[in-house]
Coordinates of C-alpha atoms in Angstrom, one line a residue:
Chain A
M166 CA 5.5 5.7 22.1
T167 CA 3.7 8.6 20.4
A168 CA 3.5 7.9 16.7
L169 CA 4.2 10.7 14.1
V170 CA 1.6 11.3 11.4
L171 CA 4.0 13.0 8.8
G172 CA 3.1 14.4 5.4
H173 CA 5.5 14.6 2.5
K174 CA 8.3 17.2 1.8
N175 CA 7.3 20.6 0.6
P176 CA 3.9 20.1 2.3
D177 CA 0.9 21.4 0.6
T178 CA -2.7 21.9 2.1
D179 CA -3.7 18.4 1.7
S180 CA -0.5 17.0 3.4
I181 CA -0.6 19.2 6.5
V182 CA -4.4 18.9 7.0
S183 CA -4.3 15.1 6.5
A184 CA -1.6 14.9 9.1
I185 CA -4.0 16.9 11.5
S186 CA -7.2 15.0 10.7
A187 CA -5.3 11.4 10.6
A188 CA -3.8 12.1 14.0
N189 CA -7.0 13.1 15.5
L190 CA -8.8 10.0 14.1
Y191 CA -6.1 7.7 15.3
R192 CA -6.3 9.5 18.7
E193 CA -10.0 8.7 18.7
R194 CA -9.3 5.0 17.8
G195 CA -7.1 4.9 21.0
I196 CA -3.7 5.2 19.2
D197 CA -1.3 7.6 20.4
A198 CA -0.5 9.9 17.7
V199 CA 0.5 13.5 16.7
A200 CA 0.4 15.6 13.5
A201 CA 3.7 16.5 12.1
A202 CA 5.1 18.2 8.9
Q203 CA 8.4 18.2 7.0
G204 CA 8.0 22.2 6.7
A205 CA 6.2 25.2 7.4
P206 CA 2.8 25.8 5.9
A207 CA 2.8 27.6 2.4
P208 CA 0.6 30.6 2.0
E209 CA -2.4 28.6 1.1
T210 CA -2.3 26.2 4.0
A211 CA -1.4 29.2 6.4
F212 CA -4.7 30.7 5.0
V213 CA -6.6 27.4 5.8
L214 CA -5.3 26.9 9.1
K215 CA -6.0 30.5 10.2
Q216 CA -9.5 30.5 8.7
F217 CA -10.4 27.4 10.8
G218 CA -8.4 28.1 14.0
L219 CA -5.9 25.3 13.8
E220 CA -2.2 25.1 14.6
A221 CA 0.5 24.1 12.2
P222 CA 1.7 20.8 12.8
E223 CA 5.4 20.3 14.5
V224 CA 8.2 20.3 11.9
V225 CA 9.9 17.0 12.0
T226 CA 12.7 16.1 9.5
S227 CA 14.3 13.0 11.2
V228 CA 12.2 10.0 12.2
A229 CA 14.8 7.3 13.0
G230 CA 13.6 5.3 15.7
K231 CA 10.0 6.7 15.7
D232 CA 6.8 5.0 14.9
V233 CA 5.4 6.6 11.9
Y234 CA 2.1 6.9 9.9
L235 CA 2.6 8.5 6.4
V236 CA -0.1 10.6 4.8
D237 CA -0.4 11.8 1.2
Y238 CA 2.5 9.9 -0.1
S239 CA 4.5 6.5 -0.2
D240 CA 7.6 7.6 -2.1
L241 CA 11.0 7.3 -0.1
A242 CA 12.1 10.5 -2.2
Q243 CA 9.5 12.4 -0.2
A244 CA 10.2 10.9 3.0
P245 CA 12.9 12.2 5.7
A246 CA 16.5 11.1 4.7
D247 CA 16.6 8.6 7.6
F248 CA 13.1 7.0 7.0
S249 CA 14.5 3.4 6.8
G250 CA 15.3 3.8 10.5
C251 CA 11.6 4.3 11.4
K252 CA 8.9 1.8 11.9
L253 CA 6.2 2.4 9.4
L254 CA 2.6 1.6 11.0
G255 CA 0.4 2.9 8.2
I256 CA -0.3 4.9 5.0
V257 CA -3.3 7.1 4.0
D258 CA -2.6 8.2 0.1
H259 CA -4.3 8.8 -3.1
H260 CA -1.4 8.7 -5.4
K261 CA 0.5 5.8 -7.2
L262 CA 2.0 3.3 -5.0
G263 CA 5.7 4.3 -4.1
D264 CA 8.9 2.6 -3.1
V265 CA 8.3 2.9 0.7
T266 CA 8.4 -0.6 2.3
S267 CA 7.6 -1.6 6.1
D268 CA 9.3 -4.4 8.2
C269 CA 5.8 -5.5 10.0
P270 CA 2.3 -5.8 8.9
L271 CA 0.5 -2.4 8.7
E272 CA -2.6 -0.5 7.4
C273 CA -2.9 1.1 4.3
W274 CA -6.0 3.2 3.2
I275 CA -5.2 3.9 -0.6
Q276 CA -7.8 5.0 -2.9
P277 CA -7.8 6.4 -6.5
V278 CA -9.6 9.8 -5.4
G279 CA -8.6 13.2 -5.9
C280 CA -7.7 14.2 -2.1
C281 CA -6.4 12.2 0.6
N282 CA -8.7 13.8 3.0
T283 CA -11.5 12.4 0.9
I284 CA -10.2 9.1 2.0
L285 CA -9.9 10.2 5.7
K286 CA -13.6 11.3 5.7
L287 CA -14.5 7.9 4.5
M288 CA -12.3 6.6 7.3
Y289 CA -14.0 8.8 10.0
D290 CA -17.2 7.2 8.7
Y291 CA -15.7 3.8 8.8
F292 CA -14.7 4.0 12.5
G293 CA -17.9 6.0 13.5
V294 CA -16.0 8.9 14.7
K295 CA -17.5 12.4 14.1
V296 CA -15.2 15.0 12.4
P297 CA -14.7 17.8 14.7
E298 CA -16.0 21.2 13.0
K299 CA -12.5 22.9 12.8
I300 CA -10.9 19.9 11.2
A301 CA -13.9 19.5 8.7
G302 CA -13.5 23.0 7.2
A303 CA -9.8 22.6 6.8
M304 CA -10.5 18.9 5.2
L305 CA -13.0 20.7 3.0
C306 CA -10.4 23.1 2.0
A307 CA -7.8 20.4 1.3
I308 CA -10.4 18.8 -1.3
L309 CA -11.0 22.2 -2.8
S310 CA -7.3 22.8 -3.1
D311 CA -6.4 19.1 -4.5
T312 CA -9.4 19.0 -7.0
V313 CA -8.9 22.7 -8.0
L314 CA -12.6 23.5 -7.1
F315 CA -13.7 20.2 -8.4
K316 CA -12.4 21.0 -12.0
S317 CA -9.3 18.5 -11.9
P318 CA -9.6 15.3 -13.9
T319 CA -8.6 13.6 -10.8
C320 CA -11.8 14.8 -9.0
T321 CA -14.2 11.7 -8.1
D322 CA -17.8 11.5 -7.1
A323 CA -16.3 10.5 -3.6
D324 CA -14.6 13.8 -3.4
R325 CA -17.7 16.0 -4.1
K326 CA -19.5 13.7 -1.6
A327 CA -17.0 13.9 1.1
A328 CA -16.8 18.0 0.4
A329 CA -20.5 18.4 0.7
E330 CA -20.7 16.4 4.1
L331 CA -17.6 18.4 5.3
A332 CA -19.1 21.6 4.4
E333 CA -22.2 20.7 6.2
I334 CA -20.1 19.7 9.4
A335 CA -18.0 22.7 9.3
G336 CA -21.1 25.1 8.5
V337 CA -19.5 26.4 5.4
K338 CA -22.5 27.9 3.1
D339 CA -20.7 29.1 0.3
V340 CA -18.1 26.5 -0.7
E341 CA -17.1 28.2 -4.0
A342 CA -16.4 31.6 -2.1
L343 CA -14.3 29.8 0.2
G344 CA -12.5 28.2 -2.6
M345 CA -11.7 31.3 -4.3
E346 CA -10.5 33.1 -1.2
M347 CA -8.2 30.0 -0.6
F348 CA -6.7 30.2 -4.2
K349 CA -6.5 34.0 -3.9
A350 CA -4.1 33.2 -0.8
K351 CA -2.3 30.5 -2.8
S352 CA -1.7 33.0 -5.8
N353 CA 0.7 34.8 -3.6
L354 CA 4.0 35.4 -5.7
N355 CA 5.8 37.4 -3.0
A356 CA 8.7 34.8 -2.6
S357 CA 11.9 34.1 -4.1
P358 CA 11.9 32.2 -7.6
R359 CA 13.3 29.3 -5.5
D360 CA 10.7 29.4 -2.9
L361 CA 8.0 29.6 -5.6
I362 CA 9.5 26.4 -7.4
F363 CA 9.7 24.4 -4.3
R364 CA 6.3 25.5 -2.7
D365 CA 4.6 22.3 -4.1
F366 CA 7.6 20.3 -5.5
K367 CA 8.3 16.6 -5.8
D368 CA 10.9 14.7 -6.8
F369 CA 10.1 11.2 -8.7
D370 CA 12.5 8.4 -9.9
M371 CA 11.6 7.7 -13.3
S372 CA 13.7 4.7 -14.8
G373 CA 16.6 5.6 -12.8
K374 CA 16.4 9.2 -13.9
K375 CA 15.6 12.0 -10.9
V376 CA 12.8 14.1 -12.3
G377 CA 11.6 17.3 -10.0
I378 CA 8.2 18.8 -10.8
G379 CA 6.9 21.7 -9.2
Q380 CA 3.4 23.2 -9.7
L381 CA 2.0 26.8 -9.0
E382 CA -1.8 27.0 -9.4
L383 CA -2.5 30.7 -9.9
I384 CA -5.9 32.4 -10.3
S385 CA -4.6 33.9 -13.6
L386 CA -1.2 33.3 -15.3
A387 CA -1.1 37.2 -16.1
M388 CA 0.3 37.5 -12.6
V389 CA 3.5 35.9 -14.0
T390 CA 5.3 38.7 -15.4
P391 CA 7.8 38.1 -18.3
E392 CA 10.6 39.3 -15.8
L393 CA 9.3 36.5 -13.0
K394 CA 9.1 33.8 -15.7
A395 CA 12.5 34.4 -16.7
E396 CA 13.9 34.3 -13.1
L397 CA 11.8 31.1 -12.6
K398 CA 13.6 29.7 -15.8
A399 CA 17.1 30.5 -14.5
E400 CA 16.3 29.1 -11.3
L401 CA 14.9 26.0 -12.6
A402 CA 18.3 25.5 -14.5
R403 CA 20.1 25.5 -11.0
V404 CA 17.6 23.1 -9.6
K405 CA 18.1 20.9 -12.6
A406 CA 22.1 21.2 -11.9
E407 CA 21.6 19.9 -8.4
G408 CA 21.7 16.3 -9.3
R409 CA 18.3 16.0 -11.5
H410 CA 17.8 14.9 -15.0
T411 CA 14.9 17.0 -15.5
A412 CA 13.4 20.0 -13.5
I413 CA 9.7 21.2 -14.3
L414 CA 7.6 23.9 -13.1
V415 CA 4.0 23.6 -14.1
L416 CA 2.3 27.1 -14.1
T417 CA -1.5 26.2 -13.8
D418 CA -4.2 28.9 -14.7
I419 CA -7.3 27.5 -12.5
M420 CA -9.8 29.6 -14.4
K421 CA -8.5 29.0 -17.9
E422 CA -8.2 25.3 -17.0
G423 CA -4.7 24.7 -18.4
S424 CA -1.1 24.7 -17.6
E425 CA 2.2 26.5 -19.0
L426 CA 5.1 24.1 -19.1
L427 CA 8.7 25.5 -17.8
V428 CA 11.5 22.9 -18.4
V429 CA 15.1 22.3 -18.0
S430 CA 16.1 18.8 -18.9
D431 CA 18.5 16.4 -20.7
A432 CA 15.6 15.4 -22.9
E433 CA 13.6 18.5 -23.3
D434 CA 12.0 17.6 -26.6
T435 CA 10.9 14.1 -25.0
V436 CA 9.3 16.0 -21.9
R437 CA 7.5 18.5 -24.3
K438 CA 6.1 15.8 -26.6
A439 CA 5.0 13.5 -23.7
L440 CA 3.1 16.4 -22.3
N441 CA 1.7 17.7 -25.6
A442 CA 2.8 21.1 -24.8
D443 CA 2.0 23.5 -27.8
A444 CA 4.7 26.1 -29.3
N445 CA 3.8 28.5 -26.5
S446 CA 4.4 25.7 -24.0
W447 CA 0.8 25.7 -23.2
M448 CA -1.0 22.4 -22.0
A449 CA -4.7 22.7 -22.6
G450 CA -6.7 21.1 -20.0
V451 CA -3.9 20.0 -17.9
M452 CA -4.6 20.7 -14.2
S453 CA -3.2 17.7 -12.3
R454 CA 0.6 16.8 -12.0
K455 CA -0.5 13.2 -10.5
K456 CA -3.0 12.4 -13.5
Q457 CA -1.7 14.6 -16.5
V458 CA 1.8 15.2 -16.0
V459 CA 3.7 12.1 -13.9
P460 CA 2.1 9.1 -15.9
P461 CA 3.0 10.5 -19.5
L462 CA 6.5 11.3 -18.4
Q463 CA 6.9 7.9 -16.5
L464 CA 5.9 6.3 -19.9
A465 CA 8.2 8.4 -22.1
F466 CA 11.1 7.6 -19.7
K467 CA 10.3 4.0 -19.7
A468 CA 10.5 3.8 -23.4
Chain B
M50 CA -9.8 -5.6 -20.5
T51 CA -10.6 -8.2 -17.9
A52 CA -8.3 -7.7 -14.9
L53 CA -6.6 -10.4 -13.3
V54 CA -6.7 -11.0 -9.5
L55 CA -3.6 -12.7 -8.7
G56 CA -2.1 -14.4 -5.5
H57 CA 1.4 -15.2 -5.0
K58 CA 3.6 -17.9 -6.1
N59 CA 3.4 -21.3 -4.4
P60 CA -0.3 -20.3 -3.5
D61 CA -1.8 -21.4 -0.3
T62 CA -5.2 -21.3 0.4
D63 CA -5.6 -17.7 1.6
S64 CA -3.9 -16.6 -1.8
I65 CA -6.3 -18.7 -3.8
V66 CA -9.5 -18.1 -2.2
S67 CA -8.7 -14.5 -1.8
A68 CA -8.3 -14.3 -5.7
I69 CA -11.8 -16.1 -6.0
S70 CA -13.5 -13.8 -3.4
A71 CA -11.9 -10.4 -4.3
A72 CA -12.8 -11.2 -8.3
N73 CA -16.4 -11.9 -7.5
L74 CA -16.3 -8.6 -5.3
Y75 CA -14.9 -6.6 -8.1
R76 CA -17.3 -8.1 -10.5
E77 CA -20.2 -7.1 -8.4
R78 CA -18.8 -3.6 -8.0
G79 CA -18.8 -3.3 -11.9
I80 CA -15.3 -4.1 -12.5
D81 CA -14.4 -6.8 -15.2
A82 CA -12.2 -9.3 -13.1
V83 CA -11.3 -12.9 -13.1
A84 CA -9.3 -15.0 -10.4
A85 CA -6.1 -16.1 -11.2
A86 CA -3.2 -18.1 -9.5
Q87 CA 0.6 -18.7 -10.0
G88 CA 0.0 -22.5 -9.6
A89 CA -2.3 -25.4 -8.8
P90 CA -3.9 -25.7 -5.4
A91 CA -1.8 -27.6 -2.9
P92 CA -3.7 -30.5 -0.9
E93 CA -5.3 -28.1 1.7
T94 CA -6.7 -25.8 -0.9
A95 CA -7.9 -28.6 -3.1
F96 CA -10.0 -30.1 0.0
V97 CA -11.4 -26.5 0.6
L98 CA -12.4 -26.1 -3.1
K99 CA -14.0 -29.5 -3.3
Q100 CA -15.7 -28.9 -0.1
F101 CA -17.5 -25.8 -1.2
G102 CA -18.0 -26.8 -4.7
L103 CA -15.5 -24.2 -6.2
E104 CA -13.3 -24.4 -9.1
A105 CA -9.3 -23.7 -9.0
P106 CA -8.5 -20.3 -10.7
E107 CA -6.9 -20.3 -14.0
V108 CA -3.0 -20.7 -13.7
V109 CA -1.3 -17.4 -14.9
T110 CA 2.4 -16.9 -14.8
S111 CA 2.9 -14.0 -17.2
V112 CA 1.0 -10.6 -16.8
A113 CA 2.7 -8.3 -19.3
G114 CA 0.3 -5.9 -20.7
K115 CA -2.5 -6.9 -18.3
D116 CA -4.3 -5.0 -15.9
V117 CA -3.6 -6.8 -12.3
Y118 CA -5.0 -6.7 -8.8
L119 CA -2.7 -8.5 -6.4
V120 CA -4.2 -10.4 -3.5
D121 CA -2.1 -11.7 -0.3
Y122 CA 1.2 -9.9 -1.2
S123 CA 3.1 -7.0 -2.2
D124 CA 6.4 -8.1 -2.9
L125 CA 7.9 -8.5 -6.2
A126 CA 9.7 -11.7 -5.4
Q127 CA 6.3 -13.3 -5.2
A128 CA 4.9 -11.8 -8.5
P129 CA 5.4 -13.1 -12.1
A130 CA 8.8 -12.3 -13.7
D131 CA 7.3 -10.0 -16.2
F132 CA 5.3 -7.8 -13.4
S133 CA 6.8 -4.5 -14.4
G134 CA 4.9 -4.6 -17.5
C135 CA 1.5 -4.8 -16.2
K136 CA -0.8 -2.1 -14.9
L137 CA -1.4 -2.7 -11.3
L138 CA -4.8 -1.3 -10.1
G139 CA -5.2 -2.6 -6.6
I140 CA -3.8 -4.6 -3.6
V141 CA -5.7 -6.5 -0.8
D142 CA -3.0 -7.8 1.7
H143 CA -2.2 -8.3 5.3
H144 CA 1.5 -8.9 5.3
K145 CA 4.2 -6.2 5.6
L146 CA 4.4 -3.6 2.7
G147 CA 6.7 -4.8 -0.1
D148 CA 8.5 -3.4 -2.9
V149 CA 5.6 -3.4 -5.5
T150 CA 5.0 0.2 -7.0
S151 CA 2.4 1.4 -9.5
D152 CA 2.5 3.9 -12.4
C153 CA -1.1 5.0 -11.7
P154 CA -3.0 5.8 -8.5
L155 CA -4.7 2.5 -7.3
E156 CA -6.6 1.1 -4.4
C157 CA -4.9 -0.6 -1.6
W158 CA -6.7 -2.5 1.5
I159 CA -4.0 -3.5 3.7
Q160 CA -4.6 -4.2 7.3
P161 CA -2.7 -6.1 10.0
V162 CA -5.0 -8.9 10.6
G163 CA -4.5 -12.6 10.5
C164 CA -6.0 -13.2 6.9
C165 CA -6.5 -11.6 3.6
N166 CA -10.1 -12.9 3.5
T167 CA -10.8 -11.1 6.7
I168 CA -10.0 -7.8 4.8
L169 CA -12.2 -9.1 2.0
K170 CA -15.0 -9.7 4.4
L171 CA -14.8 -6.2 5.6
M172 CA -14.7 -5.0 2.0
Y173 CA -17.8 -6.9 1.1
D174 CA -19.5 -5.1 4.1
Y175 CA -18.0 -1.8 3.2
F176 CA -19.5 -2.1 -0.3
G177 CA -22.8 -3.8 0.7
V178 CA -22.3 -6.9 -1.3
K179 CA -23.4 -10.2 -0.1
V180 CA -20.7 -13.0 0.2
P181 CA -22.1 -16.0 -1.9
E182 CA -22.6 -19.2 0.4
K183 CA -19.9 -21.4 -1.5
I184 CA -17.4 -18.5 -1.3
A185 CA -18.1 -17.5 2.3
G186 CA -17.1 -21.4 3.4
A187 CA -14.0 -21.2 1.5
M188 CA -13.0 -17.8 2.9
L189 CA -13.9 -19.3 6.5
C190 CA -11.5 -22.0 5.6
A191 CA -8.7 -19.5 4.5
I192 CA -9.1 -17.7 7.9
L193 CA -8.7 -21.2 9.8
S194 CA -5.8 -21.9 7.7
D195 CA -3.8 -18.8 8.0
T196 CA -4.9 -18.3 11.8
V197 CA -4.2 -22.0 12.5
L198 CA -7.7 -22.6 14.1
F199 CA -7.3 -19.1 15.6
K200 CA -4.1 -20.3 17.7
S201 CA -1.6 -18.1 15.7
P202 CA -0.3 -14.8 17.4
T203 CA -1.1 -13.0 13.9
C204 CA -5.1 -13.9 14.9
T205 CA -6.9 -10.8 15.7
D206 CA -10.7 -10.2 16.9
A207 CA -11.5 -9.2 13.4
D208 CA -10.3 -12.4 12.2
R209 CA -12.6 -14.2 14.8
K210 CA -15.6 -11.8 13.7
A211 CA -15.2 -12.3 10.1
A212 CA -15.0 -16.1 10.4
A213 CA -18.1 -16.3 12.7
E214 CA -20.1 -14.4 10.1
L215 CA -18.9 -16.3 7.3
A216 CA -19.7 -19.6 9.0
E217 CA -23.0 -18.3 9.5
I218 CA -23.5 -17.5 5.7
A219 CA -22.0 -20.8 4.6
G220 CA -24.1 -22.7 7.1
V221 CA -21.1 -24.5 9.0
K222 CA -22.2 -25.7 12.2
D223 CA -19.1 -26.9 13.4
V224 CA -16.0 -24.7 12.8
E225 CA -13.7 -26.5 14.6
A226 CA -14.3 -30.0 12.9
L227 CA -14.1 -28.4 9.5
G228 CA -10.6 -26.9 10.2
M229 CA -9.4 -30.4 11.7
E230 CA -10.5 -32.0 8.5
M231 CA -8.7 -29.4 6.5
F232 CA -5.5 -29.3 8.5
K233 CA -5.7 -33.4 7.9
A234 CA -5.7 -32.8 4.4
K235 CA -2.8 -30.3 4.7
S236 CA -0.7 -32.9 6.7
N237 CA -0.3 -34.9 3.5
L238 CA 3.1 -35.8 3.1
N239 CA 2.9 -37.8 -0.1
A240 CA 4.8 -35.7 -2.3
S241 CA 8.8 -35.0 -3.0
P242 CA 10.8 -33.1 -0.6
R243 CA 11.2 -30.7 -3.2
D244 CA 7.4 -30.1 -3.4
L245 CA 7.0 -30.3 0.4
I246 CA 9.5 -27.3 0.7
F247 CA 8.0 -25.4 -2.0
R248 CA 4.2 -26.1 -1.0
D249 CA 4.1 -22.9 1.0
F250 CA 7.5 -21.0 0.3
K251 CA 8.4 -17.5 0.0
D252 CA 11.6 -15.6 -0.9
F253 CA 12.5 -12.5 1.0
D254 CA 15.1 -9.8 0.4
M255 CA 16.6 -9.2 3.8
S256 CA 19.2 -6.3 3.5
G257 CA 20.5 -7.5 0.2
K258 CA 20.3 -11.3 1.1
K259 CA 18.0 -13.6 -0.5
V260 CA 16.3 -15.8 2.2
G261 CA 13.7 -18.4 1.2
I262 CA 11.3 -19.6 3.9
G263 CA 9.1 -22.7 3.6
Q264 CA 6.5 -23.8 6.4
L265 CA 4.8 -27.1 6.6
E266 CA 2.0 -27.1 9.0
L267 CA 1.0 -30.5 10.4
I268 CA -1.3 -32.1 12.9
S269 CA 1.8 -33.8 14.4
L270 CA 5.5 -33.6 14.0
A271 CA 5.7 -37.6 14.3
M272 CA 4.6 -37.7 10.9
V273 CA 7.8 -36.5 9.9
T274 CA 10.0 -39.7 10.0
P275 CA 13.9 -39.3 10.4
E276 CA 14.5 -40.5 6.7
L277 CA 12.1 -37.7 5.4
K278 CA 13.8 -35.1 7.8
A279 CA 17.2 -36.1 6.4
E280 CA 15.6 -35.9 2.8
L281 CA 14.1 -32.4 3.6
K282 CA 17.5 -31.2 4.9
A283 CA 19.3 -32.5 1.9
E284 CA 16.9 -31.0 -0.6
L285 CA 17.1 -27.8 1.4
A286 CA 20.7 -27.5 0.8
R287 CA 19.9 -27.6 -3.0
V288 CA 17.3 -25.0 -2.6
K289 CA 19.9 -22.7 -0.9
A290 CA 22.6 -23.5 -3.6
E291 CA 20.1 -22.0 -6.2
G292 CA 21.2 -18.5 -5.3
R293 CA 20.1 -18.2 -1.8
H294 CA 21.9 -16.9 1.3
T295 CA 19.5 -19.1 3.5
A296 CA 17.0 -21.6 2.9
I297 CA 14.6 -22.4 5.9
L298 CA 12.0 -24.9 6.3
V299 CA 9.6 -24.4 9.4
L300 CA 7.8 -27.5 10.5
T301 CA 5.1 -26.4 12.6
D302 CA 3.0 -28.8 14.9
I303 CA -0.3 -27.1 14.9
M304 CA -1.4 -29.1 18.1
K305 CA 1.8 -28.8 20.2
E306 CA 1.8 -25.1 19.1
G307 CA 5.5 -24.7 18.0
S308 CA 7.9 -25.2 15.2
E309 CA 11.1 -27.3 14.4
L310 CA 13.6 -25.4 12.3
L311 CA 15.6 -26.7 9.5
V312 CA 18.0 -24.4 8.1
V313 CA 20.9 -24.3 5.5
S314 CA 22.8 -20.8 5.5
D315 CA 25.7 -19.0 5.2
A316 CA 24.8 -17.6 8.8
E317 CA 23.2 -20.5 10.6
D318 CA 24.2 -19.1 13.9
T319 CA 22.6 -16.0 13.3
V320 CA 19.3 -17.5 12.0
R321 CA 19.2 -20.0 15.1
K322 CA 19.9 -17.2 17.6
A323 CA 17.4 -14.8 16.0
L324 CA 14.7 -17.5 16.0
N325 CA 15.3 -18.6 19.7
A326 CA 15.5 -22.2 18.4
D327 CA 16.8 -24.8 21.4
A328 CA 19.4 -27.5 21.1
N329 CA 16.8 -29.7 19.3
S330 CA 15.9 -26.9 16.8
W331 CA 12.4 -26.6 18.5
M332 CA 10.9 -23.1 18.5
A333 CA 8.3 -23.1 21.3
G334 CA 5.2 -21.2 20.5
V335 CA 6.3 -20.4 16.7
M336 CA 3.3 -20.8 14.6
S337 CA 3.6 -17.9 12.3
R338 CA 6.4 -17.3 9.6
K339 CA 5.0 -13.6 9.0
K340 CA 4.9 -12.7 12.7
Q341 CA 7.4 -14.7 14.4
V342 CA 10.1 -15.9 11.9
V343 CA 10.4 -12.9 9.1
P344 CA 10.6 -10.1 11.5
P345 CA 13.4 -11.3 13.8
L346 CA 15.4 -12.4 10.7
Q347 CA 15.0 -9.3 9.1
L348 CA 16.4 -7.6 12.2
A349 CA 19.1 -10.0 12.6
F350 CA 20.4 -9.4 8.8
K351 CA 20.0 -5.7 9.4
A352 CA 22.4 -5.6 12.2

């Protein structure tokens, strides 16, 4: 049976490129596998795929009866609804360990680095498999995206090393310029407030409370007009009303290196305090949802 | 803070030696870590530690507030009761993925091989760290134990390769002879029926049912007298009555390469059928709890 290599809901660039690069590596190892995604590419990912001549993975939202490898997550909330009916064969991830379990022994490559594709580069090297040129370019972009041009506190030496080696393989001379082009594509605000919130959105179970957190990384927050901000806030209230304790949108200014917090919650003060937001909802230095938003919230909700 | 490297409840040789070999590797990588165990060594493990001049790890049964690396498991049922209060930093394991989760990104080295120490040997090689001679000998024994002298269906080429390399490092010329000596030490039945059942015992959550499975690997089942078998069955009924749906003891004859099933359960027929036990409760070819007992039971209880 062909195994599916599947990224998370609301796929970002790392999730989609990980599925492509992991599926290629599994095939090179003799495992029948194909890349899949739980949604269509967002603008940033579309730019990356086009830039390197890659096709978007097949969209898959049901996995019952299938063999599955997960990339870039290990949370049931980010998996298809019928996940318990699949056979989990492996995980490649760089997040906290989630609540996914397996019925059989499996392979997990989980490392505390800035990007899932950094781990995949290490795996290519471990198995002695050459990264194809096009895939190397996309993997480089995934690292630039996840580490926000190496500026995120999640960025490690392993990410910088993998990026340099992938740039070499892909023949990318000006990594910085490629990254800026990609973030310009990402800063596309031509979408409904709902689509903007869900473009990179994840639900977390925090001590029994469902907390949804979206993030928009922009070249400049000046792009978000007061009107758009009001629309986003109104839509966030609807997102919260759909069974969540808290709905958050983190608006990240990648050049100013900080984020503005939009929040609708049953415990708004707890959230603002946990995230150290100032009177203008500005969180100086906050670039990473995974490292600077999720852990303090989890702690706050545990208390 | 010194991190604890902690094996599972009712520690077996692989669990205790993994804690020792992993703690040494973490220290060589610059991570402050110490081996720990949730109990004293069983006879087989005591033989191995003595053989190679190693000390038993400190016994630790509480981890709240501690930094923790797990070796040889990822199930909450096999962790200390206050596990949710610790900070999980990593896992090395070769079982199915359990229900342990983490609050922060971590490192997981999980592979579908026969022994946790096989993965640790791969990690030593990956990080370019030399395995100390004594630890190599104990790691070799862990592989011989978990793969039942390479006869278990869980045994992979990676296990055979790691064992050969570790034997070379430890200066062990006759691997087979060492293995037989170790299994003779393991076949020690001088203990209470309760201690024998819990010597290598694991609880599993199978579709909401608590299923406890012990395994005794013996050079010959002829060692188990009818009187002892009756005592084991009676004790198993008490173990079942302590809040379990099913209590199982798998008596494995490592030379005959099969196992006898002792079971007390609310669904005994389901268990016998799932495990293909014959009229004499004999399960031909069954050597591995992980691969030949747990998965069919999980399937049967799912249905």
